[in-house]
CSV table of C-alpha atoms in Angstrom, one decimal:
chain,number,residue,atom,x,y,z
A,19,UNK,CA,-69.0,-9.8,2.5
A,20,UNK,CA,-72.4,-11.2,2.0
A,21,UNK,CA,-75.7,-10.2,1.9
A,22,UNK,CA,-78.3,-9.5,4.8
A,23,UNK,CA,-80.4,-12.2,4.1
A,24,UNK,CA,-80.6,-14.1,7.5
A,25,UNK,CA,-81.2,-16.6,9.6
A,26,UNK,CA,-81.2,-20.4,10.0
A,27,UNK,CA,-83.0,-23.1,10.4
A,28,UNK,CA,-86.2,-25.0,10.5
A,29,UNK,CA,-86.6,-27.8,7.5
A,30,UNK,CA,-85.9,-26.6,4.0
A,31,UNK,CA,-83.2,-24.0,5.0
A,32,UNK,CA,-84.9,-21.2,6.4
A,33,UNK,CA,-88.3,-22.0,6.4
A,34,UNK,CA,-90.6,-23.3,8.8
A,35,UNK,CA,-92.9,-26.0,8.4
A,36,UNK,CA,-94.6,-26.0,11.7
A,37,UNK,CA,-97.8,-24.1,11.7
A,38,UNK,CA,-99.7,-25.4,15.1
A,39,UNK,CA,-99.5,-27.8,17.3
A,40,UNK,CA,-102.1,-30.1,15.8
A,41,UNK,CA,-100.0,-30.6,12.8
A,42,UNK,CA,-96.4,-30.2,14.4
A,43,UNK,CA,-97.3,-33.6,16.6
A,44,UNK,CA,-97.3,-35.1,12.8
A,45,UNK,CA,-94.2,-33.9,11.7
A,46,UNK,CA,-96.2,-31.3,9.8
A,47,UNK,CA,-97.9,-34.4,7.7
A,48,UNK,CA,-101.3,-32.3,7.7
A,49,UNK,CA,-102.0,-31.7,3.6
A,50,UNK,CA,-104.5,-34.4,3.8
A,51,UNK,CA,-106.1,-34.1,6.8
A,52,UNK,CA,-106.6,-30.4,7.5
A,53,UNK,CA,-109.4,-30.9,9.2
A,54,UNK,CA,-109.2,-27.9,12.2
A,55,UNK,CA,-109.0,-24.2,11.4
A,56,UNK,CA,-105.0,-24.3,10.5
A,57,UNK,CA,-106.0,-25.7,7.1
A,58,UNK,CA,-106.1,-22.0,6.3
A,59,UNK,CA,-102.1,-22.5,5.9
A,60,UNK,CA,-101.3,-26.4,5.4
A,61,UNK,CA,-104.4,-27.1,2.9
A,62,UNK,CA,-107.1,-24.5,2.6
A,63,UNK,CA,-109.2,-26.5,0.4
A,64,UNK,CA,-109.8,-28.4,3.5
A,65,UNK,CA,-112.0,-25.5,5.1
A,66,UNK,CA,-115.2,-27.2,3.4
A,67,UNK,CA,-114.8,-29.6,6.1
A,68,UNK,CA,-115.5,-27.1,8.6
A,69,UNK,CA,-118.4,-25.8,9.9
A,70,UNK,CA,-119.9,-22.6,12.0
A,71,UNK,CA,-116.8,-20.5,12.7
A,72,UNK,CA,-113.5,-22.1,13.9
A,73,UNK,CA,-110.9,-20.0,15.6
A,74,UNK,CA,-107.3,-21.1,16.4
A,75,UNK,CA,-104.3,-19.2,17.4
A,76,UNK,CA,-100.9,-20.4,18.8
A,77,UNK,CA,-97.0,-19.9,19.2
A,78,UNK,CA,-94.4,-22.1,18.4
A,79,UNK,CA,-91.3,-22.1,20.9
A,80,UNK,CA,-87.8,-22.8,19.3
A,81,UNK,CA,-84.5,-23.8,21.9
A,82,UNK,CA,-81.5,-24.9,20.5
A,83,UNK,CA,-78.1,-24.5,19.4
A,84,UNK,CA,-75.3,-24.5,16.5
A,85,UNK,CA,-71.8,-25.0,16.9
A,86,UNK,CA,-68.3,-25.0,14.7
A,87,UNK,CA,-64.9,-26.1,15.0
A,88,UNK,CA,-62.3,-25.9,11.7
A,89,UNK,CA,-59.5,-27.5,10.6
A,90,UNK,CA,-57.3,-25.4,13.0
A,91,UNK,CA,-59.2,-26.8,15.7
A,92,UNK,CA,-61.1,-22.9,16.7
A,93,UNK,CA,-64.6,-23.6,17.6
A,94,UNK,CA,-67.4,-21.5,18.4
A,95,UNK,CA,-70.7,-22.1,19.7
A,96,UNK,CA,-74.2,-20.1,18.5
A,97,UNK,CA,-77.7,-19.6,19.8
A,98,UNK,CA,-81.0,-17.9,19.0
A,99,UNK,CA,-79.9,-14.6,20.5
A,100,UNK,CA,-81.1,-16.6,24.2
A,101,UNK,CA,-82.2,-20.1,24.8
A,102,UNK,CA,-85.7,-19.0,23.3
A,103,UNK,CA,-85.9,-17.4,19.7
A,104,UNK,CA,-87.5,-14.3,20.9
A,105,UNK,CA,-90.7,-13.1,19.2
A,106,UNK,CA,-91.2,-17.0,18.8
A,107,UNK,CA,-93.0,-17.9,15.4
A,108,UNK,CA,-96.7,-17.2,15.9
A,109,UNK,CA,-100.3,-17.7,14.0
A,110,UNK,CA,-103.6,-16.6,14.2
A,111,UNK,CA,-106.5,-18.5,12.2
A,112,UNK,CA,-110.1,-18.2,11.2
A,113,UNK,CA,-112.8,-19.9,9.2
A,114,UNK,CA,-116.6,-18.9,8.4
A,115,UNK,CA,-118.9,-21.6,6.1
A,116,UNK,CA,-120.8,-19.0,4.7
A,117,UNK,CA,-124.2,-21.0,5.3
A,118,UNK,CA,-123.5,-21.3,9.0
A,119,UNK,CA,-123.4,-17.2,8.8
A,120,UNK,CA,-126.8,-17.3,6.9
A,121,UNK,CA,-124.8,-16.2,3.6
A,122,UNK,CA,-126.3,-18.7,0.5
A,123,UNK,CA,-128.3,-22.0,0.9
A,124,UNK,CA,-125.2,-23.8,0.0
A,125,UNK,CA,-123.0,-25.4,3.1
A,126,UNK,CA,-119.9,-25.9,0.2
A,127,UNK,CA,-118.1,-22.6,0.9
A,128,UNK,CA,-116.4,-21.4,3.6
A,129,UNK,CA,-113.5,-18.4,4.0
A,130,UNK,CA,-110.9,-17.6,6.2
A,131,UNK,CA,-108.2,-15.8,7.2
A,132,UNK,CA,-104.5,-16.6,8.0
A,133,UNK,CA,-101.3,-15.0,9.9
A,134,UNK,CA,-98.7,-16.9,10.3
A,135,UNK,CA,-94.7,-16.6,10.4
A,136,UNK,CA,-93.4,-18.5,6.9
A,137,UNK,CA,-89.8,-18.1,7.0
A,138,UNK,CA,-87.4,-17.0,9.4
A,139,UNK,CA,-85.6,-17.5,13.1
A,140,UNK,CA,-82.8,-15.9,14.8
A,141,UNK,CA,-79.0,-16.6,14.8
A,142,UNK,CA,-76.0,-15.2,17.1
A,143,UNK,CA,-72.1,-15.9,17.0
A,144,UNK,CA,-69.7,-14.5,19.5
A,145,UNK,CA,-67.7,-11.9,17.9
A,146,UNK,CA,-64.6,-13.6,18.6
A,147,UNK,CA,-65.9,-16.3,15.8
A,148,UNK,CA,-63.5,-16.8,13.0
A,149,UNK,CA,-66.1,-15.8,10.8
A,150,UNK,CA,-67.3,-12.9,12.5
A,151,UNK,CA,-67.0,-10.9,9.0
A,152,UNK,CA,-69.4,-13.1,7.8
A,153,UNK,CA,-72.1,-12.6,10.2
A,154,UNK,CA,-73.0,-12.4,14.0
A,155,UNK,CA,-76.2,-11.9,14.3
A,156,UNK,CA,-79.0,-12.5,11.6
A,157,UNK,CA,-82.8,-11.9,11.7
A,158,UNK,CA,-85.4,-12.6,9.5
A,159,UNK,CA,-89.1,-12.1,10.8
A,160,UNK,CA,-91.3,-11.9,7.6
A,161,UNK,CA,-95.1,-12.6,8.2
A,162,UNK,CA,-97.9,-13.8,5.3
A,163,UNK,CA,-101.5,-12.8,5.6
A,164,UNK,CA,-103.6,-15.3,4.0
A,165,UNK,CA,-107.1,-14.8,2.8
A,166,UNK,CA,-108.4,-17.6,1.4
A,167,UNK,CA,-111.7,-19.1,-0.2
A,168,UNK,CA,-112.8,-22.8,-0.6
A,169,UNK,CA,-115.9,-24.6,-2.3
A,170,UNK,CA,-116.8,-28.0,-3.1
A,171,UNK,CA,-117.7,-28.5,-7.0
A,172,UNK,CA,-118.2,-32.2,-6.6
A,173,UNK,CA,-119.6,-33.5,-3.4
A,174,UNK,CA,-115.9,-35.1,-2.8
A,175,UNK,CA,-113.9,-32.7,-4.5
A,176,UNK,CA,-113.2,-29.2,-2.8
A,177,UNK,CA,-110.9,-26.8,-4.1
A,178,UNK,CA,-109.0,-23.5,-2.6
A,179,UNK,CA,-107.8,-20.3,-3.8
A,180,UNK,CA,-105.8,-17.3,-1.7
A,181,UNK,CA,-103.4,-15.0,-1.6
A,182,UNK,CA,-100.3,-14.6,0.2
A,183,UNK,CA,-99.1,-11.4,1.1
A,184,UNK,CA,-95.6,-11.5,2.8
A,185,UNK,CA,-94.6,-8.2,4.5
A,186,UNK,CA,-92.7,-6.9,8.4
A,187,UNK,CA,-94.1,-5.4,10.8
A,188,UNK,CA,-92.9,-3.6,14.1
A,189,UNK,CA,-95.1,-5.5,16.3
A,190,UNK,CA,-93.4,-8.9,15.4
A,191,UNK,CA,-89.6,-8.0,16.2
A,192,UNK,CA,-87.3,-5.7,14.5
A,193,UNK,CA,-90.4,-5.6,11.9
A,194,UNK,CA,-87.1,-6.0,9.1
A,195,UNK,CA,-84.3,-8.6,7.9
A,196,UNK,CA,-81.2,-7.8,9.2
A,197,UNK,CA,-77.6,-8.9,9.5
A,198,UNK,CA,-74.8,-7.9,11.6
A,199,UNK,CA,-70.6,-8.4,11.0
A,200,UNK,CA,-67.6,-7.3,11.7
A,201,UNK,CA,-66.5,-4.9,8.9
A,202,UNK,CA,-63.0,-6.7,7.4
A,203,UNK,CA,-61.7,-3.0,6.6
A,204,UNK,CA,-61.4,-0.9,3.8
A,205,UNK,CA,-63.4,2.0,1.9
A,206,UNK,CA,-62.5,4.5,4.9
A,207,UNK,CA,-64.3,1.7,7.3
A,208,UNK,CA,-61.8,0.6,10.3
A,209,UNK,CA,-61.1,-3.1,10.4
A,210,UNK,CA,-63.2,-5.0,13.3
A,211,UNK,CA,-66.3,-2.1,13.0
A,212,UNK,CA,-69.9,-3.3,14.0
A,213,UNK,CA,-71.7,-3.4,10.5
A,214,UNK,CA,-75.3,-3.6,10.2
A,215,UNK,CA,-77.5,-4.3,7.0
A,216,UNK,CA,-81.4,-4.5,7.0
A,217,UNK,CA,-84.4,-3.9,4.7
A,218,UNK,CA,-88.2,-4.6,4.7
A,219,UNK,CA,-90.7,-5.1,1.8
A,220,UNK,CA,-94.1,-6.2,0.9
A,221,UNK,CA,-95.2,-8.4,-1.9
A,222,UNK,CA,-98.0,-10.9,-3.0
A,223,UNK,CA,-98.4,-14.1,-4.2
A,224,UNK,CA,-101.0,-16.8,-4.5
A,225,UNK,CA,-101.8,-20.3,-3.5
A,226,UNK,CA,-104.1,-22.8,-5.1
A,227,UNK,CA,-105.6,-25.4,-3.3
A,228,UNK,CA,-107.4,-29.3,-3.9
A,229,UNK,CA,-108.7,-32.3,-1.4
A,230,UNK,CA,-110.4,-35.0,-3.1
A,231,UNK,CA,-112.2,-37.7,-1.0
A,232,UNK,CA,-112.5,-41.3,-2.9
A,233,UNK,CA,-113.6,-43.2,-0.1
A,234,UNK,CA,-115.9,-42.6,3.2
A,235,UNK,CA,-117.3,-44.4,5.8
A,236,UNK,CA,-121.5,-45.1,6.2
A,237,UNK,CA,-121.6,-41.8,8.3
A,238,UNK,CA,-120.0,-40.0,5.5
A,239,UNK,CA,-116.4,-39.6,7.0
A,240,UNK,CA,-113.3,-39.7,4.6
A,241,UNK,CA,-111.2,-43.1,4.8
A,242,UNK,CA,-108.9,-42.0,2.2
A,243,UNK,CA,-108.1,-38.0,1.5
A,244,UNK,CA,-105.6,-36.8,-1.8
A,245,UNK,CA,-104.3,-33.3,-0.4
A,246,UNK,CA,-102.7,-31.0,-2.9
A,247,UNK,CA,-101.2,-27.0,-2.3
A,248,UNK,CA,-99.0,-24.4,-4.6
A,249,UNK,CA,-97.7,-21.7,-3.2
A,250,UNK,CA,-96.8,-19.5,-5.9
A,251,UNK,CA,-93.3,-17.5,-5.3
A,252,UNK,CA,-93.4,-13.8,-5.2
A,253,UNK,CA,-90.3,-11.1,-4.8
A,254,UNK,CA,-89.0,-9.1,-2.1
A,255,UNK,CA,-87.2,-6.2,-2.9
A,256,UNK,CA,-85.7,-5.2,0.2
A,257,UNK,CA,-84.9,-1.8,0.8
A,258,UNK,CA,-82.7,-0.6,4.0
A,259,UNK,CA,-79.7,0.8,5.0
A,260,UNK,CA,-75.9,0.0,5.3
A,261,UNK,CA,-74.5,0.7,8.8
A,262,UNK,CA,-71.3,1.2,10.3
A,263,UNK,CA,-70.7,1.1,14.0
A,264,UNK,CA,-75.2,2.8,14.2
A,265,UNK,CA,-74.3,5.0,11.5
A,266,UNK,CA,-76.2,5.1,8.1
A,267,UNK,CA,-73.3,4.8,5.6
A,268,UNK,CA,-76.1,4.1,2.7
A,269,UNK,CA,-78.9,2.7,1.2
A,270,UNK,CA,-79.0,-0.7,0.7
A,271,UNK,CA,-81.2,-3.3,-1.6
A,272,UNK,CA,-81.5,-7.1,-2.0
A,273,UNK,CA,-83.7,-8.5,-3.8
A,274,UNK,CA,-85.1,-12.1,-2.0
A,275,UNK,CA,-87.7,-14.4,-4.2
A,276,UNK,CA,-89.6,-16.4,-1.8
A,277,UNK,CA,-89.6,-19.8,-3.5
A,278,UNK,CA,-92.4,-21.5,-4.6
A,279,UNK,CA,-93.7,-24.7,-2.8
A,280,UNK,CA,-95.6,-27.9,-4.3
A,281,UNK,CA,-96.8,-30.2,-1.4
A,282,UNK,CA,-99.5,-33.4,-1.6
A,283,UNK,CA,-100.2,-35.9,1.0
A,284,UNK,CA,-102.7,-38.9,1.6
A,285,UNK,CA,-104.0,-39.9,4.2
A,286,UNK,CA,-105.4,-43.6,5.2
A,287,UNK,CA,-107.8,-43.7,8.3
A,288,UNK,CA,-107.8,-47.6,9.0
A,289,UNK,CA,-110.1,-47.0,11.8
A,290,UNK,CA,-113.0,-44.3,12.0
A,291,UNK,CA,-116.1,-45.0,13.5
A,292,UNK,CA,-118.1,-43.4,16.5
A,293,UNK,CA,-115.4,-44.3,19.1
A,294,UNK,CA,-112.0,-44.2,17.0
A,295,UNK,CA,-110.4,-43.1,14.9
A,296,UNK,CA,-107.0,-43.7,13.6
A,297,UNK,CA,-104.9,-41.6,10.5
A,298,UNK,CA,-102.0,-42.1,8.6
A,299,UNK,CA,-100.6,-39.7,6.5
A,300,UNK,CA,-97.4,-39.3,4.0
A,301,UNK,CA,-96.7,-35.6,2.2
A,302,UNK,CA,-94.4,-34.9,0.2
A,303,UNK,CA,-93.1,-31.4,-0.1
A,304,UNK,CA,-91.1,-29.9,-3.0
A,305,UNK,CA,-89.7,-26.3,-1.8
A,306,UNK,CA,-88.2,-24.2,-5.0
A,307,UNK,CA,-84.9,-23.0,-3.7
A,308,UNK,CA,-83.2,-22.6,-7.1
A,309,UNK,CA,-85.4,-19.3,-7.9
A,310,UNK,CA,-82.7,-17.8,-5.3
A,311,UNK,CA,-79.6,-17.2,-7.5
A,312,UNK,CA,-78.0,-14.5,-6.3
A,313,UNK,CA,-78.0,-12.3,-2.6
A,314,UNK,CA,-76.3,-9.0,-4.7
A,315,UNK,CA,-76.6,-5.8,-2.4
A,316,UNK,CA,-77.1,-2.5,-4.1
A,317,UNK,CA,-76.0,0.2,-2.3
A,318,UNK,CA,-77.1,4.3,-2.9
A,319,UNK,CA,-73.2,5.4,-3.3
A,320,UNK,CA,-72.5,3.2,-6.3
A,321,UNK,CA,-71.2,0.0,-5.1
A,322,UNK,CA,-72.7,-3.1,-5.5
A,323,UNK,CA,-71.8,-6.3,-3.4
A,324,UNK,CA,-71.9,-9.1,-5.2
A,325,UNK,CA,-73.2,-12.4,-3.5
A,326,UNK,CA,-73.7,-15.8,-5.5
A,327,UNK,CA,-76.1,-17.6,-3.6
A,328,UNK,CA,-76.9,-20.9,-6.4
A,329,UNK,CA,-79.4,-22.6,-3.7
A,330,UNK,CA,-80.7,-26.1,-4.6
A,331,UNK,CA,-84.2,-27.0,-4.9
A,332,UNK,CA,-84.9,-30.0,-2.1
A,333,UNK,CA,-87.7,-32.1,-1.3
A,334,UNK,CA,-89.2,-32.7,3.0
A,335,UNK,CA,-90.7,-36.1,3.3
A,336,UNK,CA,-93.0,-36.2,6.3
A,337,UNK,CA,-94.9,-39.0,8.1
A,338,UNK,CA,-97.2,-38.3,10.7
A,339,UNK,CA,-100.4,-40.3,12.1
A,340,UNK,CA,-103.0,-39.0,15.0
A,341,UNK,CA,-105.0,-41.8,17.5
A,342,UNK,CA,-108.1,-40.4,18.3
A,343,UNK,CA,-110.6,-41.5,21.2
A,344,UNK,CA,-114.8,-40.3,20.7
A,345,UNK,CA,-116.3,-39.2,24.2
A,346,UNK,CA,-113.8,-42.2,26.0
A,347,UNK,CA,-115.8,-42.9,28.5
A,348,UNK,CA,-113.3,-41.1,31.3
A,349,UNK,CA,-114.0,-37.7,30.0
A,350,UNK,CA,-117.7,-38.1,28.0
A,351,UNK,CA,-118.1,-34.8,25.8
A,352,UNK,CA,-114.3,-34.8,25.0
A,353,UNK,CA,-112.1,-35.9,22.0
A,354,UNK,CA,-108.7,-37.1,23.2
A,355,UNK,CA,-105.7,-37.4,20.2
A,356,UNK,CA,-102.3,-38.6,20.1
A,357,UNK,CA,-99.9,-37.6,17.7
A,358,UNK,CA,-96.8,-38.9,16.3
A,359,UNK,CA,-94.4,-38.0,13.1
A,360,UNK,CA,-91.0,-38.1,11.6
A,361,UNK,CA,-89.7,-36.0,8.5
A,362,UNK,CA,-86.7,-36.0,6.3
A,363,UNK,CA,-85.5,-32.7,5.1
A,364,UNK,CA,-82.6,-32.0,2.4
A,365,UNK,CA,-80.3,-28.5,2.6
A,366,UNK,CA,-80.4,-25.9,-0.1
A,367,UNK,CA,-77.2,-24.0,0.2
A,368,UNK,CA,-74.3,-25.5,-1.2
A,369,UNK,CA,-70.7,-25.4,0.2
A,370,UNK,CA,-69.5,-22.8,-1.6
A,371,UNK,CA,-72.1,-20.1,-0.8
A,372,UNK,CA,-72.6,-21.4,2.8
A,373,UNK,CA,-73.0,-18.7,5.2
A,374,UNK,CA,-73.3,-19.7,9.4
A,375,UNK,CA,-76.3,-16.9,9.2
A,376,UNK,CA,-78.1,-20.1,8.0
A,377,UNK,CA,-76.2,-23.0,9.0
A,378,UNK,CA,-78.2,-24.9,6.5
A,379,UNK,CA,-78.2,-28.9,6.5
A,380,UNK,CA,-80.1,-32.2,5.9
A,381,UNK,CA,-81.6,-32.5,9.2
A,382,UNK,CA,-84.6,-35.3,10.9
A,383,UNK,CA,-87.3,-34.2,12.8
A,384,UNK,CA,-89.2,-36.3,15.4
A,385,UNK,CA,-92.5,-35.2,16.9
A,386,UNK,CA,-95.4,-36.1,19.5
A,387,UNK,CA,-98.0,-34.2,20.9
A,388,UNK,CA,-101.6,-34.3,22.0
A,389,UNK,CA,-104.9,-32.5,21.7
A,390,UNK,CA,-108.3,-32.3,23.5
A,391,UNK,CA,-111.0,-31.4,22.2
A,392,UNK,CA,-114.4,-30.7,24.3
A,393,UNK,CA,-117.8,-30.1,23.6
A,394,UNK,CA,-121.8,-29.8,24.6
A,395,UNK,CA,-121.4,-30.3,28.3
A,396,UNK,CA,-117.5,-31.0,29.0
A,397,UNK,CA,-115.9,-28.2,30.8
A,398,UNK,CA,-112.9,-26.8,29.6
A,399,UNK,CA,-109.8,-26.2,32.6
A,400,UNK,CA,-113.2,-27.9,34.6
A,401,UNK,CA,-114.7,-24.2,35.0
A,402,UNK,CA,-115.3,-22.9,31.3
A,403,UNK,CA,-118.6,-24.5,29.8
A,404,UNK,CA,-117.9,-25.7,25.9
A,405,UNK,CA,-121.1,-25.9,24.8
A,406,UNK,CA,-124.2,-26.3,25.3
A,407,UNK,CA,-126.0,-23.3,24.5
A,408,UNK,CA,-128.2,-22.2,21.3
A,409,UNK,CA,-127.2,-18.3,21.7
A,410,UNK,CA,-125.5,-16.6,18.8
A,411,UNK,CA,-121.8,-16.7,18.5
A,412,UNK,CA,-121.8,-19.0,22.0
A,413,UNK,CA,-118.7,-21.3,21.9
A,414,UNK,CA,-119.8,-25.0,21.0
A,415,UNK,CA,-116.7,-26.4,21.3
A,416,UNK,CA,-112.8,-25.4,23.1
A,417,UNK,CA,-109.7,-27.8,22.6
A,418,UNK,CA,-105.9,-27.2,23.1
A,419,UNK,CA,-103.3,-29.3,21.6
A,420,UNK,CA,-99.6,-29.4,22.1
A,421,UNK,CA,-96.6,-30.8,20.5
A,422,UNK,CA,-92.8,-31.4,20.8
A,423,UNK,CA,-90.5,-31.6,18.1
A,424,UNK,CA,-86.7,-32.3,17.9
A,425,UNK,CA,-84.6,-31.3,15.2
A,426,UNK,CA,-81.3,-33.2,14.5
A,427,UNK,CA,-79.2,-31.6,11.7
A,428,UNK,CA,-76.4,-33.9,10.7
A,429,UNK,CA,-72.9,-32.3,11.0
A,430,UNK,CA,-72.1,-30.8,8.0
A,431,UNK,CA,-68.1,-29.8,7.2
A,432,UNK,CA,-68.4,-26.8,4.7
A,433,UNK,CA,-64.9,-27.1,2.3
A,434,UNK,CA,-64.2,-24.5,-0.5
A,435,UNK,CA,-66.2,-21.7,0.3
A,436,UNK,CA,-65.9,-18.4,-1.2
A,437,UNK,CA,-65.2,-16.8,2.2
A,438,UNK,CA,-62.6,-19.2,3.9
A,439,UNK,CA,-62.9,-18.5,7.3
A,440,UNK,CA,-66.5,-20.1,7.3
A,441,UNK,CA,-64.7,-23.5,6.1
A,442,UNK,CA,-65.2,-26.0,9.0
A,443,UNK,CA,-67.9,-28.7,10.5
A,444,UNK,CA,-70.9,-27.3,11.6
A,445,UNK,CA,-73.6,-29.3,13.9
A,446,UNK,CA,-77.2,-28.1,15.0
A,447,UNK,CA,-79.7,-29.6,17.1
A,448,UNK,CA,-83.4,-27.6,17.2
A,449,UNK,CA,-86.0,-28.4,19.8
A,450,UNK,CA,-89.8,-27.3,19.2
A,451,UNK,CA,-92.4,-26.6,21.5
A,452,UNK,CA,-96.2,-25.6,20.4
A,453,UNK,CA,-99.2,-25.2,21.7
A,454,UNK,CA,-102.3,-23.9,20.0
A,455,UNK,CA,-105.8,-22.7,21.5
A,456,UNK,CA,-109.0,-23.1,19.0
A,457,UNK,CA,-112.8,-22.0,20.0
A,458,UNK,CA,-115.5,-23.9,17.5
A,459,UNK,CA,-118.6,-21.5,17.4
């Protein structure tokens, strides 16, 4: 039996990279540029280049499937309890340069504020599955609220400092991590009994934050941004119960460290002037997976379930580049982008701790999307005016962007595993839509 740590699958084992739609178009290849509101998760040093108050908020909708056949020739196929992961991964963002609000004289420091979903999806497998012990359903719907703070020391240097606080809540899902299986027998327990384990917790971390511009353009635009973010890791003791067929048997802890994250980017803008500009960028993200040794489940009548988990640190190489036309001369007051990107990801969970909760693997994503952007007097949807007017808190600019990603695990045959029934060749394929709404004020 193994632990009720959940789900699978975005890039990096469970974690997902994809934070709004402006970025996902990229591949997530947005350290560098953060240049709209979602900096407040990819780079938040990049909210000095922000000004007024910029709101964004979007959802990101996941489709897909996993299946598994072993050496016997059983298969099964799995989904995301539906063809839509259901509460889709969501975020909410906000920035304020604190000149812009009348705080200071300075226009070098802005704040803002985060949500966003960090880790986590949803799994299913029939219970017929030959490793239906092992798991059939798996959750994992933790959130991070992210206040954040970032100045400017040197006119090309900005830097950025937050916390992270990871948590669950009620009105995102089951508001808990959970795992369900079929109960092998034993301990009074009747072989083939719905099992459930689940816990919640809340703990803190910090990130730390750096942009540094070496080179502009005459209007002061960057040609070259150096993007660099830590994530500290921080751990979740998760406290829940142990049930068999809805009733409590006991208590029930696992303690989870969220793994620390090192990611830096640059981007190259070969063109930028007062019609186009054109990006490049190329991150490189470093997620800490070793930090999770062990999945051991402690439970309140003595027992303790032990679960070797020995993940693997991995590195996510992303490229992404965005085409951008100035008030094109079809749609004057607009900003029109188009956005491209590929990553590489590598798995974290070796064979022999491999559990189809996470059907982990190395896995290539490929992404496009667009954005528009409009301002002074553009109309958004044709009816909504974006701009324009001198009042207080009056909307000078409304954009949308939207993106579509696929995500191609390769197949991946699991062989000497410490549960043999899980042994066999797994194969996922992900697909990614997002959309995100932002209001500049």
């Amino acid at each position: 039996m193994t632990a009720f740590l959940p789900p699978a699958a975005r890039a990096g084992s469970f974690r997902i990279y994809d934070h709004s739609a402006s970025a996902t178009g990229q591949a997530s290849a947005f350290t560098a540029q953060a240049d709209d509101a979602s900096a407040g998760y990819y780079n938040p040093a990049g909210m000095t280049q922000l000004r007024g108050v910029q709101f964004s908020a979007g959802t990101t909708l996941i489709a897909g499937g996993f299946s598994f056949q072993n050496g016997a020739g059983t298969q099964a196929n799995g989904d995301l309890r539906g063809s839509v992961a259901v509460p889709p991964p969501s975020n909410v963002y906000i920035t304020a340069n604190l000149k812009d609000l009348g705080i200071g004289s300075s226009d070098s420091t802005t704040i803002g504020l985060a949500v966003f979903s960090p880790f986590g999806t949803l799994t299913r497998w029939p219970d017929s599955s030959p490793f239906s012990t092992a798991t059939t359903k798996a959750a994992f719907e933790l959130i991070d609220i992210r206040p954040s703070i970032a100045f400017r020391p040197l006119p090309d240097l900005a830097i950025g400092l937050g916390a992270d606080i990871y948590t669950f809540s009620g009105a995102f899902g089951e508001g808990q991590v959970e795992r369900q299986f079929r109960w092998p027998g034993g301990l009074g327990i009747p072989a083939g009994t719905g099992m459930e384990l689940n816990g919640r917790d809340t703990a803190a971390g910090f990130n730390a934050s750096l942009l540094y511009t070496p080179l502009r353009n005459g209007d002061g635009r960057p040609l070259v941004n150096i993007g660099l973010i830590y994530r500290s890791q921080a751990t979740l003791h998760l406290d829940g119960q142990l049930l068999a067929g809805g009733t409590r048997v006991a208590d029930a802890r696992t303690t989870f460290v969220v793994p620390q994250v090192l990611t830096g980017g640059i981007a190259l803008w070969p063109v930028r002037d007062k019609e186009r500009e054109w990006k490049l960028e190329l991150d490189v993200d470093y997620t800490g997976w070793k930090s999770v040794r062990n999945l051991d489940t402690t439970l309140s009548n003595g027992l303790t379930i032990a679960t070797p988990a020995n993940w693997t640190s991995g590195y996510t190489v992303m490229v992404g580049t965005e085409y951008k036309w100035l008030n094109p001369t079809p749609l004057p007051d607009w900003d029109v982008a188009l956005r491209a990107g590929y990553w590489h990801s590598q798995k974290a969970i070796p064979d022999q701790t491999f559990n189809p909760a996470i059907p982990d693997g190395d896995n290539h994503a490929v992404s496009t999307g667009f954005g528009f952007m409009c301002r002074e007097h553009g109309k958004f949807l044709g009816v909504i005016p974006c701009g324009g007017s001198d009042k207080a808190l009056s909307p000078k600019g409304l954009g949308i962007d939207l993106a579509y990603q696929a995500i191609l695990y390769e197949g991946r045959t699991v062989a000497g595993n410490v549960n043999p029934t899980v042994n066999g060749t797994y194969r996922t394929t992900l697909h990614v839509g997002s959309i995100n709404l932002r209001v500049n004020f």
